[in-house]
Amino acid sequence: MSIAPPEVLLVDTRRVSCDGASGIRGGAGFRPAALGHPRVFLEIDEHGYVDCGYCDRRFVLRGGPADGADQAALPDISAGASPARTAFPLSGG
């Protein structure tokens, strides 16, 4: 049984970022550190969508192959996440 993603956002670019809190920002008491997750950058591939590995938000490319599709029928794709980078390269000697 497939379950639709909790949130689907239509986007116009293949490269997107997600911090898990962009939809709930605002107000005088806004505290970005208390909400969301670390910002990740995702790349939409030939499938026309990508899922955030933290919050399961789905980003669908407007006019792409997944635009207008039944989102519950599509598999999770989070492989477009950018790899972690270290500030100091580790070396053995």
Tab-separated table of N, CA and C in Angstrom:
chain	number	residue	atom	x	y	z
A	1	MET	N	0.837	-1.176	0.000
A	1	MET	CA	0.000	0.000	0.000
A	1	MET	C	0.881	1.237	0.000
A	2	SER	N	0.618	2.172	-0.895
A	2	SER	CA	1.390	3.401	-0.995
A	2	SER	C	0.701	4.533	-0.256
A	3	ILE	N	1.509	5.384	0.334
A	3	ILE	CA	1.001	6.549	1.058
A	3	ILE	C	1.552	7.796	0.384
A	4	ALA	N	0.709	8.761	0.162
A	4	ALA	CA	1.139	10.021	-0.458
A	4	ALA	C	2.086	10.761	0.481
A	5	PRO	N	3.036	11.538	-0.077
A	5	PRO	CA	3.925	12.328	0.768
A	5	PRO	C	3.128	13.347	1.577
A	6	PRO	N	3.642	13.741	2.753
A	6	PRO	CA	2.888	14.666	3.605
A	6	PRO	C	2.693	16.047	3.002
A	7	GLU	N	3.618	16.457	2.126
A	7	GLU	CA	3.510	17.773	1.507
A	7	GLU	C	4.147	17.712	0.130
A	8	VAL	N	3.486	18.286	-0.864
A	8	VAL	CA	4.001	18.325	-2.222
A	8	VAL	C	4.098	19.788	-2.642
A	9	LEU	N	5.294	20.189	-3.080
A	9	LEU	CA	5.511	21.554	-3.530
A	9	LEU	C	5.875	21.555	-5.006
A	10	LEU	N	5.180	22.345	-5.801
A	10	LEU	CA	5.534	22.521	-7.209
A	10	LEU	C	6.621	23.575	-7.298
A	11	VAL	N	7.692	23.265	-8.024
A	11	VAL	CA	8.821	24.182	-8.155
A	11	VAL	C	9.142	24.395	-9.627
A	12	ASP	N	9.881	25.466	-9.912
A	12	ASP	CA	10.223	25.811	-11.290
A	12	ASP	C	11.680	25.527	-11.645
A	13	THR	N	12.486	25.094	-10.677
A	13	THR	CA	13.892	24.806	-10.928
A	13	THR	C	14.215	23.381	-10.492
A	14	ARG	N	15.243	22.798	-11.108
A	14	ARG	CA	15.639	21.432	-10.768
A	14	ARG	C	16.414	21.365	-9.456
A	15	ARG	N	17.045	22.433	-9.057
A	15	ARG	CA	17.805	22.469	-7.793
A	15	ARG	C	16.974	23.202	-6.762
A	16	VAL	N	16.695	22.532	-5.650
A	16	VAL	CA	15.871	23.112	-4.587
A	16	VAL	C	16.570	22.921	-3.251
A	17	SER	N	16.138	23.691	-2.256
A	17	SER	CA	16.658	23.501	-0.899
A	17	SER	C	15.472	23.284	0.031
A	18	CYS	N	15.728	22.554	1.116
A	18	CYS	CA	14.682	22.286	2.094
A	18	CYS	C	15.285	22.408	3.489
A	19	ASP	N	14.581	23.113	4.373
A	19	ASP	CA	15.000	23.187	5.769
A	19	ASP	C	13.881	22.712	6.701
A	20	GLY	N	12.788	22.248	6.133
A	20	GLY	CA	11.701	21.696	6.920
A	20	GLY	C	10.811	22.702	7.597
A	21	ALA	N	11.176	23.987	7.558
A	21	ALA	CA	10.400	24.996	8.269
A	21	ALA	C	9.895	26.105	7.362
A	22	SER	N	10.200	26.067	6.081
A	22	SER	CA	9.854	27.185	5.203
A	22	SER	C	8.358	27.434	5.117
A	23	GLY	N	7.540	26.425	5.293
A	23	GLY	CA	6.101	26.607	5.220
A	23	GLY	C	5.476	27.137	6.497
A	24	ILE	N	6.249	27.200	7.586
A	24	ILE	CA	5.688	27.637	8.863
A	24	ILE	C	6.405	28.861	9.417
A	25	ARG	N	7.163	29.547	8.592
A	25	ARG	CA	7.879	30.755	9.025
A	25	ARG	C	6.917	31.917	9.202
A	26	GLY	N	7.346	32.878	9.971
A	26	GLY	CA	6.607	34.122	10.095
A	26	GLY	C	6.193	34.425	11.511
A	27	GLY	N	5.723	35.626	11.700
A	27	GLY	CA	5.258	36.051	13.012
A	27	GLY	C	6.364	36.677	13.838
A	28	ALA	N	5.965	37.415	14.844
A	28	ALA	CA	6.917	38.133	15.680
A	28	ALA	C	7.791	37.186	16.498
A	29	GLY	N	7.270	36.027	16.869
A	29	GLY	CA	8.020	35.097	17.697
A	29	GLY	C	8.773	34.038	16.923
A	30	PHE	N	9.032	34.258	15.648
A	30	PHE	CA	9.688	33.257	14.810
A	30	PHE	C	11.088	32.954	15.316
A	31	ARG	N	11.381	31.669	15.528
A	31	ARG	CA	12.708	31.222	15.954
A	31	ARG	C	13.157	30.095	15.030
A	32	PRO	N	14.021	30.380	14.057
A	32	PRO	CA	14.401	29.364	13.085
A	32	PRO	C	15.119	28.160	13.674
A	33	ALA	N	15.832	28.313	14.778
A	33	ALA	CA	16.573	27.195	15.346
A	33	ALA	C	15.651	26.165	16.004
A	34	ALA	N	14.447	26.578	16.363
A	34	ALA	CA	13.541	25.686	17.080
A	34	ALA	C	12.708	24.815	16.148
A	35	LEU	N	12.749	25.080	14.865
A	35	LEU	CA	11.901	24.373	13.919
A	35	LEU	C	12.727	23.792	12.780
A	36	GLY	N	12.205	22.788	12.150
A	36	GLY	CA	12.799	22.282	10.918
A	36	GLY	C	13.972	21.349	11.117
A	37	HIS	N	14.858	21.343	10.103
A	37	HIS	CA	16.028	20.471	10.087
A	37	HIS	C	17.149	21.192	9.357
A	38	PRO	N	18.368	20.641	9.332
A	38	PRO	CA	19.452	21.302	8.598
A	38	PRO	C	19.066	21.478	7.128
A	39	ARG	N	19.473	22.589	6.539
A	39	ARG	CA	19.159	22.844	5.134
A	39	ARG	C	19.934	21.872	4.245
A	40	VAL	N	19.205	21.244	3.345
A	40	VAL	CA	19.805	20.349	2.360
A	40	VAL	C	19.433	20.839	0.971
A	41	PHE	N	20.306	20.577	0.024
A	41	PHE	CA	20.049	20.933	-1.366
A	41	PHE	C	19.782	19.649	-2.130
A	42	LEU	N	18.715	19.662	-2.919
A	42	LEU	CA	18.262	18.486	-3.646
A	42	LEU	C	18.221	18.782	-5.137
A	43	GLU	N	18.454	17.760	-5.941
A	43	GLU	CA	18.438	17.889	-7.394
A	43	GLU	C	17.342	16.993	-7.960
A	44	ILE	N	16.441	17.584	-8.722
A	44	ILE	CA	15.368	16.816	-9.370
A	44	ILE	C	15.937	16.171	-10.628
A	45	ASP	N	15.753	14.868	-10.761
A	45	ASP	CA	16.310	14.145	-11.907
A	45	ASP	C	15.246	13.917	-12.979
A	46	GLU	N	15.472	12.928	-13.833
A	46	GLU	CA	14.570	12.670	-14.964
A	46	GLU	C	13.183	12.210	-14.542
A	47	HIS	N	13.009	11.809	-13.281
A	47	HIS	CA	11.689	11.411	-12.799
A	47	HIS	C	10.773	12.618	-12.579
A	48	GLY	N	11.362	13.799	-12.447
A	48	GLY	CA	10.573	15.021	-12.290
A	48	GLY	C	10.233	15.368	-10.854
A	49	TYR	N	10.821	14.667	-9.875
A	49	TYR	CA	10.560	14.983	-8.473
A	49	TYR	C	11.687	14.435	-7.608
A	50	VAL	N	11.758	14.948	-6.374
A	50	VAL	CA	12.707	14.450	-5.381
A	50	VAL	C	12.086	14.643	-4.006
A	51	ASP	N	12.414	13.756	-3.073
A	51	ASP	CA	11.898	13.824	-1.707
A	51	ASP	C	13.004	14.235	-0.749
A	52	CYS	N	12.665	15.044	0.234
A	52	CYS	CA	13.607	15.415	1.282
A	52	CYS	C	13.779	14.211	2.210
A	53	GLY	N	15.005	13.858	2.491
A	53	GLY	CA	15.294	12.728	3.356
A	53	GLY	C	14.975	12.977	4.822
A	54	TYR	N	14.843	14.246	5.215
A	54	TYR	CA	14.525	14.573	6.602
A	54	TYR	C	13.019	14.601	6.854
A	55	CYS	N	12.292	15.383	6.063
A	55	CYS	CA	10.879	15.633	6.369
A	55	CYS	C	9.911	15.017	5.363
A	56	ASP	N	10.408	14.329	4.346
A	56	ASP	CA	9.589	13.674	3.322
A	56	ASP	C	8.808	14.627	2.436
A	57	ARG	N	9.131	15.915	2.470
A	57	ARG	CA	8.506	16.838	1.529
A	57	ARG	C	8.885	16.423	0.123
A	58	ARG	N	7.941	16.499	-0.790
A	58	ARG	CA	8.214	16.154	-2.187
A	58	ARG	C	8.219	17.423	-3.019
A	59	PHE	N	9.272	17.589	-3.799
A	59	PHE	CA	9.399	18.716	-4.711
A	59	PHE	C	9.172	18.192	-6.120
A	60	VAL	N	8.160	18.725	-6.800
A	60	VAL	CA	7.778	18.272	-8.136
A	60	VAL	C	8.055	19.398	-9.120
A	61	LEU	N	8.785	19.089	-10.185
A	61	LEU	CA	9.095	20.073	-11.210
A	61	LEU	C	7.845	20.392	-12.017
A	62	ARG	N	7.478	21.661	-12.034
A	62	ARG	CA	6.290	22.099	-12.769
A	62	ARG	C	6.458	21.787	-14.256
A	63	GLY	N	5.498	21.073	-14.822
A	63	GLY	CA	5.553	20.682	-16.229
A	63	GLY	C	6.371	19.429	-16.489
A	64	GLY	N	6.939	18.836	-15.442
A	64	GLY	CA	7.748	17.629	-15.582
A	64	GLY	C	6.884	16.381	-15.591
A	65	PRO	N	7.521	15.205	-15.695
A	65	PRO	CA	6.767	13.960	-15.782
A	65	PRO	C	5.920	13.628	-14.558
A	66	ALA	N	6.262	14.156	-13.382
A	66	ALA	CA	5.496	13.857	-12.160
A	66	ALA	C	4.423	14.900	-11.867
A	67	ASP	N	4.418	15.992	-12.626
A	67	ASP	CA	3.413	17.039	-12.415
A	67	ASP	C	2.049	16.503	-12.841
A	68	GLY	N	1.120	16.454	-11.906
A	68	GLY	CA	-0.224	15.958	-12.193
A	68	GLY	C	-0.382	14.460	-11.963
A	69	ALA	N	0.702	13.760	-11.625
A	69	ALA	CA	0.634	12.315	-11.380
A	69	ALA	C	0.086	12.038	-9.984
A	70	ASP	N	-0.385	10.820	-9.771
A	70	ASP	CA	-0.823	10.389	-8.450
A	70	ASP	C	0.427	10.211	-7.590
A	71	GLN	N	0.661	11.123	-6.653
A	71	GLN	CA	1.890	11.132	-5.858
A	71	GLN	C	2.024	9.886	-4.981
A	72	ALA	N	0.921	9.288	-4.583
A	72	ALA	CA	0.974	8.070	-3.761
A	72	ALA	C	1.498	6.883	-4.561
A	73	ALA	N	1.397	6.932	-5.876
A	73	ALA	CA	1.837	5.822	-6.716
A	73	ALA	C	3.322	5.906	-7.065
A	74	LEU	N	3.971	7.041	-6.774
A	74	LEU	CA	5.375	7.216	-7.115
A	74	LEU	C	6.270	6.789	-5.952
A	75	PRO	N	7.397	6.110	-6.227
A	75	PRO	CA	8.308	5.701	-5.151
A	75	PRO	C	9.069	6.889	-4.582
A	76	ASP	N	9.603	6.728	-3.371
A	76	ASP	CA	10.418	7.771	-2.768
A	76	ASP	C	11.728	7.898	-3.526
A	77	ILE	N	12.139	9.134	-3.802
A	77	ILE	CA	13.434	9.395	-4.426
A	77	ILE	C	14.122	10.469	-3.594
A	78	SER	N	15.103	10.059	-2.816
A	78	SER	CA	15.865	11.033	-2.041
A	78	SER	C	17.334	10.996	-2.427
A	79	ALA	N	17.671	10.287	-3.489
A	79	ALA	CA	19.058	10.152	-3.909
A	79	ALA	C	19.621	11.448	-4.468
A	80	GLY	N	18.789	12.444	-4.712
A	80	GLY	CA	19.277	13.709	-5.256
A	80	GLY	C	19.890	14.605	-4.216
A	81	ALA	N	19.924	14.171	-2.967
A	81	ALA	CA	20.488	15.001	-1.902
A	81	ALA	C	21.973	15.199	-2.134
A	82	SER	N	22.445	16.405	-1.879
A	82	SER	CA	23.862	16.682	-2.050
A	82	SER	C	24.655	15.977	-0.954
A	83	PRO	N	25.833	15.460	-1.278
A	83	PRO	CA	26.623	14.737	-0.283
A	83	PRO	C	27.148	15.668	0.803
A	84	ALA	N	27.375	15.097	1.979
A	84	ALA	CA	27.929	15.883	3.084
A	84	ALA	C	29.366	16.263	2.747
A	85	ARG	N	29.761	17.445	3.151
A	85	ARG	CA	31.127	17.898	2.904
A	85	ARG	C	31.797	18.193	4.229
A	86	THR	N	33.033	17.792	4.351
A	86	THR	CA	33.747	18.076	5.583
A	86	THR	C	34.570	19.335	5.424
A	87	ALA	N	34.672	20.117	6.487
A	87	ALA	CA	35.438	21.355	6.446
A	87	ALA	C	36.938	21.053	6.374
A	88	PHE	N	37.353	19.964	7.028
A	88	PHE	CA	38.759	19.585	7.052
A	88	PHE	C	38.899	18.177	6.509
A	89	PRO	N	39.548	18.003	5.378
A	89	PRO	CA	39.694	16.656	4.833
A	89	PRO	C	40.460	15.752	5.795
A	90	LEU	N	39.997	14.542	5.932
A	90	LEU	CA	40.661	13.595	6.806
A	90	LEU	C	41.772	12.894	6.026
A	91	SER	N	42.932	12.788	6.629
A	91	SER	CA	44.024	12.088	5.964
A	91	SER	C	44.695	11.157	6.959
A	92	GLY	N	45.298	10.131	6.448
A	92	GLY	CA	45.897	9.110	7.288
A	92	GLY	C	47.324	9.404	7.700
A	93	GLY	N	47.854	10.560	7.393
A	93	GLY	CA	49.220	10.697	7.823
A	93	GLY	C	49.729	12.031	7.695
